[in-house]
Coordinates of C-alpha atoms in Angstrom, one line a residue:
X1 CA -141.9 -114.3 2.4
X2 CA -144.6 -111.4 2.0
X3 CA -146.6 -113.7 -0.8
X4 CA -146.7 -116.7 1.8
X5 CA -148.0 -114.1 4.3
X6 CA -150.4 -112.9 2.2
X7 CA -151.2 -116.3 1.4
X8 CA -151.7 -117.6 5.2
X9 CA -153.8 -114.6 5.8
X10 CA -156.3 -115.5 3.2
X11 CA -156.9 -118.7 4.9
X12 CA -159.1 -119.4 7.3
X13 CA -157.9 -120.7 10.6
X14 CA -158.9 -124.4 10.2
X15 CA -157.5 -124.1 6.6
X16 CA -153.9 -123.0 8.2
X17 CA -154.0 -125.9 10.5
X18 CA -154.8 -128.6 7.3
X19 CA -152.1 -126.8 5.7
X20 CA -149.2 -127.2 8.4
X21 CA -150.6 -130.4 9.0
X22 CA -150.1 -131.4 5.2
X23 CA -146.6 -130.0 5.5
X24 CA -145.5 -132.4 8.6
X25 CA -146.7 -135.2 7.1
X26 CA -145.1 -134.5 3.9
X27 CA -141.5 -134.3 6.1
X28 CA -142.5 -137.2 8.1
X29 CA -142.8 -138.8 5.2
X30 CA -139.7 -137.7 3.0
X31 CA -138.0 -138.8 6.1
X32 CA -139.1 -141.8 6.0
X33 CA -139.0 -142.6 2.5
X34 CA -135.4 -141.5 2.6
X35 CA -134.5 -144.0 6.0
X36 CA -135.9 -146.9 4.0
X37 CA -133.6 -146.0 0.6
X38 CA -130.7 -146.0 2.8
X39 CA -131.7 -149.2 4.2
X40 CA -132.2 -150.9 1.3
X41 CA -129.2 -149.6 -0.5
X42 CA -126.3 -150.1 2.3
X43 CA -125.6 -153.1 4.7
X44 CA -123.7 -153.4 8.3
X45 CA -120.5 -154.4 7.9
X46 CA -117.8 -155.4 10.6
X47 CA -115.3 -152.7 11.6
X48 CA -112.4 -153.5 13.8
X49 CA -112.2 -152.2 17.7
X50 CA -114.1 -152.9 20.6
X51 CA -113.7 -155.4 23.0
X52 CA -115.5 -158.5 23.9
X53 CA -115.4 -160.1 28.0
X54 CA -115.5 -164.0 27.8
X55 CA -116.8 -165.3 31.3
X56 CA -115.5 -168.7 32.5
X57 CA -116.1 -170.7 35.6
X58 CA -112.5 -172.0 36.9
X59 CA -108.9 -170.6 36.8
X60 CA -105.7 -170.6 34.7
X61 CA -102.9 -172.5 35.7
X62 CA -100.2 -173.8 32.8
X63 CA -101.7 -171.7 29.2
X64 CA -99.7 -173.9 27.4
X65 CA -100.9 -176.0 24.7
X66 CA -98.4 -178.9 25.1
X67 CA -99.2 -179.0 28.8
X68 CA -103.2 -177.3 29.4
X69 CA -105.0 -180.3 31.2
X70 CA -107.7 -178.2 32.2
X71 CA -110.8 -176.5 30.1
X72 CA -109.8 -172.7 31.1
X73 CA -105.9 -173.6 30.3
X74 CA -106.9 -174.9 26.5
X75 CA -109.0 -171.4 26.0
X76 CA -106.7 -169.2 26.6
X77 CA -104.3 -171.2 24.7
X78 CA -106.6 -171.7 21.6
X79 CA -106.7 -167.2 21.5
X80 CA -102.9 -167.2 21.9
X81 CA -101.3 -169.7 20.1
X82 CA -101.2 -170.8 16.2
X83 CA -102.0 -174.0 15.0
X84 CA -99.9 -175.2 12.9
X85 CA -102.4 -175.9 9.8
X86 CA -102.3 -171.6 9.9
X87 CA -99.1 -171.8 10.4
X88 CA -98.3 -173.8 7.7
X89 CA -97.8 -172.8 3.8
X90 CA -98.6 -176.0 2.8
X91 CA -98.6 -180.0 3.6
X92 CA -97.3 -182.7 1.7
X93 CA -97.8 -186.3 2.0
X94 CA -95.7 -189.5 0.5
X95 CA -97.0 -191.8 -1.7
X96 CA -96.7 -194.5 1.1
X97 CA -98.4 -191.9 3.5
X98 CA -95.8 -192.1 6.2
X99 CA -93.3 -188.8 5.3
X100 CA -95.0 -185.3 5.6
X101 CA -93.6 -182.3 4.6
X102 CA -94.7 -179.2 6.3
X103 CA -93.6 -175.9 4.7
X104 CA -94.0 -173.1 7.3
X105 CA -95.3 -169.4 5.9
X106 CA -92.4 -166.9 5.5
X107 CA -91.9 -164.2 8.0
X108 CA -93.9 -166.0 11.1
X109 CA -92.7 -163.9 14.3
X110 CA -93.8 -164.5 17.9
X111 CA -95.2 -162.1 20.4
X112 CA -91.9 -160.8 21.4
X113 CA -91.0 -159.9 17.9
X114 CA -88.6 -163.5 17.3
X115 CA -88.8 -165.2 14.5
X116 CA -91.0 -168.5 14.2
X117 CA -89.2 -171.0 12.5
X118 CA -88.9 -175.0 11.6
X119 CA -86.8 -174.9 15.0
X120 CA -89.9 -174.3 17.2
X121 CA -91.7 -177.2 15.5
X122 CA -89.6 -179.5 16.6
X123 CA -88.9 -178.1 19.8
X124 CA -92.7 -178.4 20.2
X125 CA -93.1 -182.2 19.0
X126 CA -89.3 -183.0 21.3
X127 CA -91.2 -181.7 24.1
X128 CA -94.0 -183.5 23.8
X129 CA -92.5 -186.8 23.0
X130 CA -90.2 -185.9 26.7
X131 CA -91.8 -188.4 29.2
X132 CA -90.3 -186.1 32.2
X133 CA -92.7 -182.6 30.4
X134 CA -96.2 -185.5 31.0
X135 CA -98.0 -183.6 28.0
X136 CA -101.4 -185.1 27.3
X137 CA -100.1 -185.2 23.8
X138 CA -97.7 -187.2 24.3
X139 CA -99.6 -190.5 22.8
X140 CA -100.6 -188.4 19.5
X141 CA -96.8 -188.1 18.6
X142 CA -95.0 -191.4 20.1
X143 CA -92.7 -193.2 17.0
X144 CA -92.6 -189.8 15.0
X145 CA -89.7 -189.0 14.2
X146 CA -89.2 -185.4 13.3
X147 CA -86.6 -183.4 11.2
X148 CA -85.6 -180.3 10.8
X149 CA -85.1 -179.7 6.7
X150 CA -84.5 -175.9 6.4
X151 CA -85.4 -172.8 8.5
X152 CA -89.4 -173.1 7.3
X153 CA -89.6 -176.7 6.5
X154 CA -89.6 -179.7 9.0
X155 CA -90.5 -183.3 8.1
X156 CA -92.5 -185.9 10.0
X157 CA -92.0 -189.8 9.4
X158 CA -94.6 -192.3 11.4
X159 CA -93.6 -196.0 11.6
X160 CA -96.5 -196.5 9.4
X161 CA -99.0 -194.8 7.4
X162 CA -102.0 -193.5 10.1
X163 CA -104.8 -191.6 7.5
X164 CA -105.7 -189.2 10.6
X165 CA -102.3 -187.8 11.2
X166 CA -102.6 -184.9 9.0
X167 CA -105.2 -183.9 11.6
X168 CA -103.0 -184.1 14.4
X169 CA -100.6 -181.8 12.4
X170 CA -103.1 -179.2 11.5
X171 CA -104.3 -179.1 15.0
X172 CA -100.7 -178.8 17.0
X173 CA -99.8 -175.9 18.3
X174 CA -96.7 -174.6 18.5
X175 CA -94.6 -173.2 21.7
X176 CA -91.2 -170.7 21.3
X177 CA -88.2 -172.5 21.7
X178 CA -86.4 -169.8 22.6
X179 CA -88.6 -169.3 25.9
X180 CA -88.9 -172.7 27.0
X181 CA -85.4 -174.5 25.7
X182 CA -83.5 -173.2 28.7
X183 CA -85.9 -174.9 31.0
X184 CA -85.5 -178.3 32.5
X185 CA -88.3 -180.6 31.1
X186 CA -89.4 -181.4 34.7
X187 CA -89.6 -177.8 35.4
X188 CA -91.4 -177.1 32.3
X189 CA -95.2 -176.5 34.0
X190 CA -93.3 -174.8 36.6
X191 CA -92.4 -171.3 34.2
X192 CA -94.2 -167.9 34.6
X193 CA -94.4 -167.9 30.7
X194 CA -97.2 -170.6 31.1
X195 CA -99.3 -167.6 32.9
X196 CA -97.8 -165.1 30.8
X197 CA -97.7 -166.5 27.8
X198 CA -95.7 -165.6 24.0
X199 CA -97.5 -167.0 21.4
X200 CA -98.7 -165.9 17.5
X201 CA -101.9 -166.7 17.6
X202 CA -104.8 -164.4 17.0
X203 CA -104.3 -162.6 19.9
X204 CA -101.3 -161.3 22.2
X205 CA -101.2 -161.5 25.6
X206 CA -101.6 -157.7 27.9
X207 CA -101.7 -158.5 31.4
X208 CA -104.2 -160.3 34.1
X209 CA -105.0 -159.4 37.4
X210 CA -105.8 -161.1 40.6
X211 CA -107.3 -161.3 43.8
X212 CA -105.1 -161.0 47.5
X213 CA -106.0 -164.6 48.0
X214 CA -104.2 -165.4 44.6
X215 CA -107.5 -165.9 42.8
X216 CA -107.2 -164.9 39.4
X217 CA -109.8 -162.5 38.2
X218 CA -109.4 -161.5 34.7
X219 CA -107.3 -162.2 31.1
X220 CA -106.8 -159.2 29.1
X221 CA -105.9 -160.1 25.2
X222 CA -105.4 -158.0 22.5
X223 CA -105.3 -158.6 18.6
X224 CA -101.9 -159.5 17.1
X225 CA -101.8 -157.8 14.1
X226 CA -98.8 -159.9 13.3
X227 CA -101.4 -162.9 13.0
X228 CA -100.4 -165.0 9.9
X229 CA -104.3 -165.7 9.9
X230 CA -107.4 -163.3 9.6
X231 CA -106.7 -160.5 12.0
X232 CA -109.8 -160.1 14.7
X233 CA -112.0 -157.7 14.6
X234 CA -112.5 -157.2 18.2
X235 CA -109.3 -155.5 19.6
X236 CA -109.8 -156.5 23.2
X237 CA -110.7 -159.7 24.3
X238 CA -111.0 -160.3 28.3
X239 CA -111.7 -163.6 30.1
X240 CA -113.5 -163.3 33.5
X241 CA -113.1 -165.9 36.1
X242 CA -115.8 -166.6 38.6
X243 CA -116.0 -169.6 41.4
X244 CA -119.5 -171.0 40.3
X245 CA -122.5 -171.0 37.7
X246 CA -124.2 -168.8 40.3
X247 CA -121.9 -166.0 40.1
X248 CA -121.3 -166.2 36.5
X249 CA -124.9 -166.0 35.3
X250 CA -125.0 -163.2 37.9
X251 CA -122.6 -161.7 36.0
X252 CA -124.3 -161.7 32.5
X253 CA -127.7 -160.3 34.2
X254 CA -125.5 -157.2 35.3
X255 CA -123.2 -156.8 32.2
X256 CA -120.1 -157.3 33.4
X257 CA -119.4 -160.2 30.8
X258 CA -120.7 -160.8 27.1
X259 CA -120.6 -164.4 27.0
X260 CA -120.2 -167.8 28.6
X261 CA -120.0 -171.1 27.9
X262 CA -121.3 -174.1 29.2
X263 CA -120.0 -178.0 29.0
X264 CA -122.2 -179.7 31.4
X265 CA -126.2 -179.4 32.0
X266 CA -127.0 -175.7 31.9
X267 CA -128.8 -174.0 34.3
X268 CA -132.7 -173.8 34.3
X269 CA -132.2 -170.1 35.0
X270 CA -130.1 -169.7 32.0
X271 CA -133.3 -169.5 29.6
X272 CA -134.0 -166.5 32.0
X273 CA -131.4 -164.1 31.0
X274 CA -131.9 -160.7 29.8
X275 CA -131.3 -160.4 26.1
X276 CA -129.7 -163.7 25.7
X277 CA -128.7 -165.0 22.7
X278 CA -128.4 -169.0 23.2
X279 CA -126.6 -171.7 20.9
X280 CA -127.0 -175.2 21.2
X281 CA -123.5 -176.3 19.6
X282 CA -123.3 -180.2 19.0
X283 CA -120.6 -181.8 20.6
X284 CA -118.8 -185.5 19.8
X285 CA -119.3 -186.6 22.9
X286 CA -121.3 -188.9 24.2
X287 CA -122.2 -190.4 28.0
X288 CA -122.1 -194.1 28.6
X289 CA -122.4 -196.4 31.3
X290 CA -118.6 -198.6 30.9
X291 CA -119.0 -202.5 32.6
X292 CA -115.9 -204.1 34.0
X293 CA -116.4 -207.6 33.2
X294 CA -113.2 -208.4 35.6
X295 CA -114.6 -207.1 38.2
X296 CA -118.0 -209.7 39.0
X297 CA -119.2 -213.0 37.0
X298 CA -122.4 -211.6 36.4
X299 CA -121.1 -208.6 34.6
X300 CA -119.3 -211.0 32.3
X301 CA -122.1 -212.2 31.4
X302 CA -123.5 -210.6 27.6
X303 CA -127.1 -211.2 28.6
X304 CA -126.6 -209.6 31.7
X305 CA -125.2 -206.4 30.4
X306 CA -128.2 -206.3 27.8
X307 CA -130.4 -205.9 30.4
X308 CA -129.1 -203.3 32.2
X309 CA -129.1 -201.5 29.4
X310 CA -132.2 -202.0 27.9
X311 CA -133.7 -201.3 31.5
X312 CA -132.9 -197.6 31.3
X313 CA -135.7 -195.7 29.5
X314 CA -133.7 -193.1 27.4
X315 CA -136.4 -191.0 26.3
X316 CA -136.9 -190.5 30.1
X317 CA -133.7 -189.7 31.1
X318 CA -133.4 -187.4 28.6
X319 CA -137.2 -185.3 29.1
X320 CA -136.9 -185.5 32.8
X321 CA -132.8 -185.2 34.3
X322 CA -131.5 -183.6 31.4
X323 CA -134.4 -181.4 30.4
X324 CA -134.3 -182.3 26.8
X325 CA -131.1 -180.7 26.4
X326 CA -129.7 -184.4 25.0
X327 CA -130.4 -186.9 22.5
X328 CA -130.6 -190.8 23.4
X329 CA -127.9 -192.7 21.3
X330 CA -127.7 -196.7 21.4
X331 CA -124.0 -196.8 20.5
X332 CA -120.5 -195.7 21.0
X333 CA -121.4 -191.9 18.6
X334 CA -122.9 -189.1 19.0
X335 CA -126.4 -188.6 17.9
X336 CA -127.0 -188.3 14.1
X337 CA -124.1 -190.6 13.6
X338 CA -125.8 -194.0 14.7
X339 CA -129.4 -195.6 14.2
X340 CA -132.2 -194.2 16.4
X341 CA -132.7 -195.1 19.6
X342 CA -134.8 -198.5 20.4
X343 CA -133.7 -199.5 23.1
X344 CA -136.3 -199.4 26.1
X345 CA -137.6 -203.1 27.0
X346 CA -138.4 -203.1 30.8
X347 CA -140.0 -206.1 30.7
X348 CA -137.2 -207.9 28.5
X349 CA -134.5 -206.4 31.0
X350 CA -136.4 -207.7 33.3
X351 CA -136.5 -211.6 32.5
X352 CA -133.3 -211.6 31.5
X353 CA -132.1 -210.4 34.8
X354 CA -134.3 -213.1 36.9
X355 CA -132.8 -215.7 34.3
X356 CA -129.3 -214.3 35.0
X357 CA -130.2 -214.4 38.8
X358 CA -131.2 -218.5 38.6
X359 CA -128.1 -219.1 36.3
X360 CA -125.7 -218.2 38.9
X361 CA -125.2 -218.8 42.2
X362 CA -126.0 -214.7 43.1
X363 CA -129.2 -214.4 45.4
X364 CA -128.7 -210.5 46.2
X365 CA -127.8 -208.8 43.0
X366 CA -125.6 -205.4 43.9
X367 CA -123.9 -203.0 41.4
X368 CA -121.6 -200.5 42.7
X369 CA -122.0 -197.5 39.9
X370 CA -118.7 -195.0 40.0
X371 CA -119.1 -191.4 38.3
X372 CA -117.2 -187.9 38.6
X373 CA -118.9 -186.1 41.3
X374 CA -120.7 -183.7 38.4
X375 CA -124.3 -182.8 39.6
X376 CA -125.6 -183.2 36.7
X377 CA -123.9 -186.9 36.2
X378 CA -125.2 -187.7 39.5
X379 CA -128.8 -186.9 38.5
X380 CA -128.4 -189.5 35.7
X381 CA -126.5 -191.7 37.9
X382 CA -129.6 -191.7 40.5
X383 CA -132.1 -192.0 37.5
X384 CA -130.1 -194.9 36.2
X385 CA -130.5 -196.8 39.5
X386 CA -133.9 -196.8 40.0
X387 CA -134.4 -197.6 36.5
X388 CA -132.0 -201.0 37.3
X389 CA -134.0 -201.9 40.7
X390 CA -136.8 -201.2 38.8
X391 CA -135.7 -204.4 36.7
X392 CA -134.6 -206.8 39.7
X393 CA -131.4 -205.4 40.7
X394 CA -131.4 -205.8 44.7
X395 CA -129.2 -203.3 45.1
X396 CA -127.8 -200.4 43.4
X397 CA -125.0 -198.3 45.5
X398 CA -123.6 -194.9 44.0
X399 CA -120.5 -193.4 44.2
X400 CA -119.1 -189.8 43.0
X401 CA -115.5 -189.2 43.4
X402 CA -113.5 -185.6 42.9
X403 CA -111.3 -185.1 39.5
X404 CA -108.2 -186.6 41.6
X405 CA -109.6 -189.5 43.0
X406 CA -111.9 -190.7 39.6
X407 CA -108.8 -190.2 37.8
X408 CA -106.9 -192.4 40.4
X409 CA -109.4 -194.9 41.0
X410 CA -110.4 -195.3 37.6
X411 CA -108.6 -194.3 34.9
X412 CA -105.5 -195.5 36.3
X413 CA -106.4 -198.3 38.3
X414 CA -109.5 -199.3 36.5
X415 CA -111.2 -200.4 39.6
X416 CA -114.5 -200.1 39.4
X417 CA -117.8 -202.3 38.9
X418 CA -119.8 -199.6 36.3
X419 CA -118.5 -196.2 35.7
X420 CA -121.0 -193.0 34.1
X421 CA -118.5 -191.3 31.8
X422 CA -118.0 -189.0 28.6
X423 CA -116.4 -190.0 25.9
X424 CA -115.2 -187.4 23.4
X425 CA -114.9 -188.6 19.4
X426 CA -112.5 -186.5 17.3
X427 CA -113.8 -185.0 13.8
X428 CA -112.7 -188.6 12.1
X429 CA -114.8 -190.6 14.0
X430 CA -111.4 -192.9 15.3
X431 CA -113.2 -195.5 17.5
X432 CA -109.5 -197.3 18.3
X433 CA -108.5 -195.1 21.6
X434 CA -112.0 -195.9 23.3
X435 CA -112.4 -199.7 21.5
X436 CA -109.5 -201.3 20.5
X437 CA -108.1 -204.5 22.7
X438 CA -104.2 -202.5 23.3
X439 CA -106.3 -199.5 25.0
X440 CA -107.8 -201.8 28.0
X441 CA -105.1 -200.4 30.7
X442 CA -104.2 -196.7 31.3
X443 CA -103.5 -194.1 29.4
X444 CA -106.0 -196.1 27.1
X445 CA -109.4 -195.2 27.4
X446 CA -110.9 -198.8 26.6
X447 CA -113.3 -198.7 30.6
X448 CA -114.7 -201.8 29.3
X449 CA -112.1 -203.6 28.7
X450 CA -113.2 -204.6 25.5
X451 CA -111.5 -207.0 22.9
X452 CA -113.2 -208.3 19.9
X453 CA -110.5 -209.6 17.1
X454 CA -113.2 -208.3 13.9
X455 CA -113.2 -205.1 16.1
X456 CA -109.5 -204.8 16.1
X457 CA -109.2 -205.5 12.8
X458 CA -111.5 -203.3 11.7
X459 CA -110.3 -199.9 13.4
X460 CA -106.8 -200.7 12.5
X461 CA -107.8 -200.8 9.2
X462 CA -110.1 -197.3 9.7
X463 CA -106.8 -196.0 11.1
X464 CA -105.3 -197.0 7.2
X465 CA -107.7 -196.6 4.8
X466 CA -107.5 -193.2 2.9
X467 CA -111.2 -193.8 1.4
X468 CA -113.4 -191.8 3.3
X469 CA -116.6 -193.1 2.2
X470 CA -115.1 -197.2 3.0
X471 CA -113.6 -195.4 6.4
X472 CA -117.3 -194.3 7.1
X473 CA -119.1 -197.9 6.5
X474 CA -116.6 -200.2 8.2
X475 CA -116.6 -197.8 11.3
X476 CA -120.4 -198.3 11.2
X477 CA -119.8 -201.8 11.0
X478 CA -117.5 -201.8 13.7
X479 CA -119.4 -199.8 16.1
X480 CA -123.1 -202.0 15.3
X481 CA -120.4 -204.9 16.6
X482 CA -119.2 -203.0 20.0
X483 CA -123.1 -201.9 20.0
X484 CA -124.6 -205.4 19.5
X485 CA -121.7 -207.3 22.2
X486 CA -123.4 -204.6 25.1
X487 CA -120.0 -203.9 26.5
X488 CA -121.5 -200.6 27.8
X489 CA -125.1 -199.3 28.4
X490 CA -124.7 -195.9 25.6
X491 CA -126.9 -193.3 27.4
X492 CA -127.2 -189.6 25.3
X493 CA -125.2 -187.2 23.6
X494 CA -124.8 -183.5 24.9
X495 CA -124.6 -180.0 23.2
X496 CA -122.3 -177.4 24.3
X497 CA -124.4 -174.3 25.3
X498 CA -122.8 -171.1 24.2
X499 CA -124.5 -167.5 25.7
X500 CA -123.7 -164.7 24.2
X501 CA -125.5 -161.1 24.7
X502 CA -127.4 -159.0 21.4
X503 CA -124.3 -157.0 20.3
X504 CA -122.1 -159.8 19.3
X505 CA -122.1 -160.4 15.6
X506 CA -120.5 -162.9 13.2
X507 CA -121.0 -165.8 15.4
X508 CA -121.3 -169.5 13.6
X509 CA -121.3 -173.1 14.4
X510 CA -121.4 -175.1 11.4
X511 CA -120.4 -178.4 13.0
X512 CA -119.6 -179.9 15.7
X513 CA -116.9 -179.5 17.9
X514 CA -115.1 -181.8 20.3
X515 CA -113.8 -179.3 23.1
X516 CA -115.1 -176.3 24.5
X517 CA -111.7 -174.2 22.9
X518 CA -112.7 -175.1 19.2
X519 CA -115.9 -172.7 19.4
X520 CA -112.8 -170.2 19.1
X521 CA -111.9 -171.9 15.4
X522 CA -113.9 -168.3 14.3
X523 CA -112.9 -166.0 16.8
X524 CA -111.7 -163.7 14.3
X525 CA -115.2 -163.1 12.5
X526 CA -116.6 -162.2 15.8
X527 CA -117.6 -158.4 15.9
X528 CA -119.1 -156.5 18.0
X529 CA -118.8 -152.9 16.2
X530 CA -120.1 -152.4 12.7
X531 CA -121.5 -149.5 10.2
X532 CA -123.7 -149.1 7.4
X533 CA -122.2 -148.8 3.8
X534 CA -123.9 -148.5 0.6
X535 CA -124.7 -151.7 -1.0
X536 CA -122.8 -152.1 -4.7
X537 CA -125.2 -154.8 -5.6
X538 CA -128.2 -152.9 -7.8
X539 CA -131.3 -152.5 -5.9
X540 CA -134.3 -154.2 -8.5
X541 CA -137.5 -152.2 -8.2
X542 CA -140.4 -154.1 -8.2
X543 CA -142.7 -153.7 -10.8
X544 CA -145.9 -152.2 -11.1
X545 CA -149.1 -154.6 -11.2
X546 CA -150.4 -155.1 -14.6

């Protein structure tokens, strides 16, 4: 100590100050040196805790996967119960494709601690096949019949072979017989389980909460370590409810939720949010206008249909109602599935409605157009009718009816003129439930009521062929068909917008989905903790210019 005295007193003053000065920066500089050696020698990694709050516009009523009807029900249900391709050891299919095997993982339990065995299974596909229960599964699983082999293995046998039922195995989920056997299968929706559910999925549920007025506020889940699958990382997971958009988006800007999702047309204000993180995820669903051909001679008519669709400027609709959130299609798929859009020929649809008009005996031309009453749908459905009287259509009248009434009116009674709907395509691209003839009358969902025998034959044969890359060509085939005979005017395709705030981690959408609940396939990669570890992979120092 005395020698660096002596040492500081035989400098001058402004010497001293270079000196300390030297010194700092040397320690700033070690500092830093030493902050970047960490960096480049360890990585984040996920570590287990935390909790995550899901917001969600809408309430719970039956979480229940052989029963959810509504979007909020098959959330919920997609956290709490296992699918039975997780549940599953392994499948096995017969030669002739119409036997599979299913070989359940040993030592499954449920929530409550019960074991989950072959028994449930075929509670779960009894119950669906029960016309009194009304599942909306029910049409997946009619003419199975289903076996119980052993206590983990259960056998299904179709009437014949169906090349996308191995799908519709991996995706079932499975409900506790020992829960729901005691219940009458009318009384079925009517069980508190379905609001406090048992299920082995990758979470449990802990308890919800609710409002005087019976307004359900909030989920809370919580990580079953008992999952057969990847346990979660995030140990809590809460669902939010709010009553609109409005208040949802209100409560991202003040933190009281993490993320949201949206199906329909998201907000303009949503590119606003603070330290928003926002995923465009594709969906399989596309929008269409359907044409009744029953319902008026001129819609019968092919030429006629043409050029209502070929009156509707895509691009347009797209850019200016949907705020290039879509992509224009020009047949029954999703964008990047079909050929690009060409569609747009005012002046085509235009003399080919006035030679329509002469043909017939029609001197006012009037189109009623039916559609959910969806804002956003409404938009297009206004767009779409000044597009058509645009073209020569005298009159263009618009109706939007609530979920009860559009499902009455239309899906049930098919009574409509036109109708602006989504159709949703599974993974395997099966066109039969929207196209085939046998799906023109409810529960099918053929709105056009169309019946081509090539088509028939075609997804029929889609529906047998094990050939993936044959399966791909004739559906192409088969749609350039339904495309080309104008049984619908195919309008755009729309993503699902996911918003998430900057401390979620390990969120990824490699495909597309087909319903909101499968952005959940990953839920246990999510994080939102992590720490820094040191990196075994050698660090390479570059090398020194020559």
């Amino acid at each position: 100590m005395g020698i660096l005295s002596s040492i500081l007193y035989a400098l001058t003053r402004k010497e001293r100050i270079a000196l300390v000065l030297a010194l700092v920066l040397f320690a700033v500089a070690s500092v830093t040196k030493a902050v970047v050696v960490v960096q480049e020698r360890s990585i984040f990694v996920p570590v287990s805790g935390g909790m995550y709050r899901e917001g969600v516009v809408g309430q719970p009523q039956v979480i229940n996967p052989v029963l959810s009807g509504n979007q909020t029900d098959q959330e919920l249900s997609a956290l709490l119960y296992g699918r039975l391709g997780v549940l599953a050891d392994r499948i096995e299919i017969s030669e002739d494709e119409r036997t599979y095997t299913i070989t359940l993982k040993q030592d499954l339990v449920w929530d409550d601690g019960e074991l989950l065995t072959s028994d449930d299974v075929v509670f779960t596909v009894k119950t669906i096949q029960d016309p009194e229960v009304r599942s909306s599964l029910y049409k997946n699983w009619q003419g199975v019949i289903v076996e119980r082999i052993s206590a983990l293995q259960i056998k299904f046998t179709l009437p014949s072979p169906f090349v996308f039922f191995n799908d519709t195995v991996a995706n079932l989920s499975i409900i506790p017989k020992h829960v729901f056997s005691t219940i009458p299968a009318s009384n079925i929706r009517l069980s508190s389980y379905n609001l406090e559910p048992i299920g082995s999925g990758p979470y449990s549920f802990r308890s919800f909460s609710k409002r005087r007025d019976g307004f359900i506020t909030e989920y809370r889940l919580v990580a079953n370590e008992d999952y057969v699958g990847d346990t979660p990382y995030i140990e809590e997971f809460y669902f939010r409810f709010y009553e609109d958009d409005e208040a949802l988006m209100g409560a991202f800007r003040t933190r009281d939720i993490d993320g949201f999702g949206i199906l329909s047309l998201p907000n303009e204000g949503i590119r606003e949010l603070p330290n928003a993180q926002i995923i465009q995820i594709p969906m399989t669903r596309y929008y269409a206008v359907f044409f009744n051909p029953k319902a008026t001679s001129m819609l019968k008519n092919e030429t006629f249909r043409e050029a209502l669709s070929l009156a509707i400027d895509k691009d347009a609709l797209v850019n200016d109602v949907l705020r290039n959130e879509g992509n224009p299609i020009d047949g029954p798929f999703y964008a990047d599935i079909g050929p690009v859009y060409e569609g747009f020929d005012p002046e085509r649809a235009a003399d080919l409605i006035t030679e329509a008009k002469e043909d017939s005996d029609t001197k006012t031309l009037v189109i009623k157009l039916m559609m959910p009453d969806v804002p956003f749908i409404k938009d297009v459905a206004e767009f779409i009718k000044n597009e058509w009287k645009e073209a020569g259509v005298d009159e263009v009248t618009t109706i939007s009816l609530n979920n009860e009434d559009f499902f009455s009116v239309v899906l049930r009674e098919r009574n409509y003129e036109a109708v602006l709907f989504g159709n949703v395509l599974e993974h395997n691209l099966d066109l039969f439930p929207f196209w085939h003839s046998s799906e023109r009358f409810y529960p099918g969902l053929n709105l056009s009521f169309y019946a081509d025998d090539a088509v028939d034959i075609a997804l029929e044969d889609i529906r047998q062929n094990g050939n993936v890359t044959d399966r791909r060509e004739e559906f192409i085939r088969a749609a350039m068909r339904i495309q080309k005979n104008t049984p619908a005017a195919f309008l755009f395709s729309l993503p699902y917008t996911y918003v998430h705030g900057s401390r979620l981690y390990g969120v990824s959408f490699d495909s597309f989905i087909t319903v909101p609940s499968e952005r959940f396939r990953n839920v246990t990669s999510w994080y939102v903790t992590r720490a820094r570890v040191l990196n075994n992979q050698p660090i390479v120092e570059p090398k020194p210019s020559q």
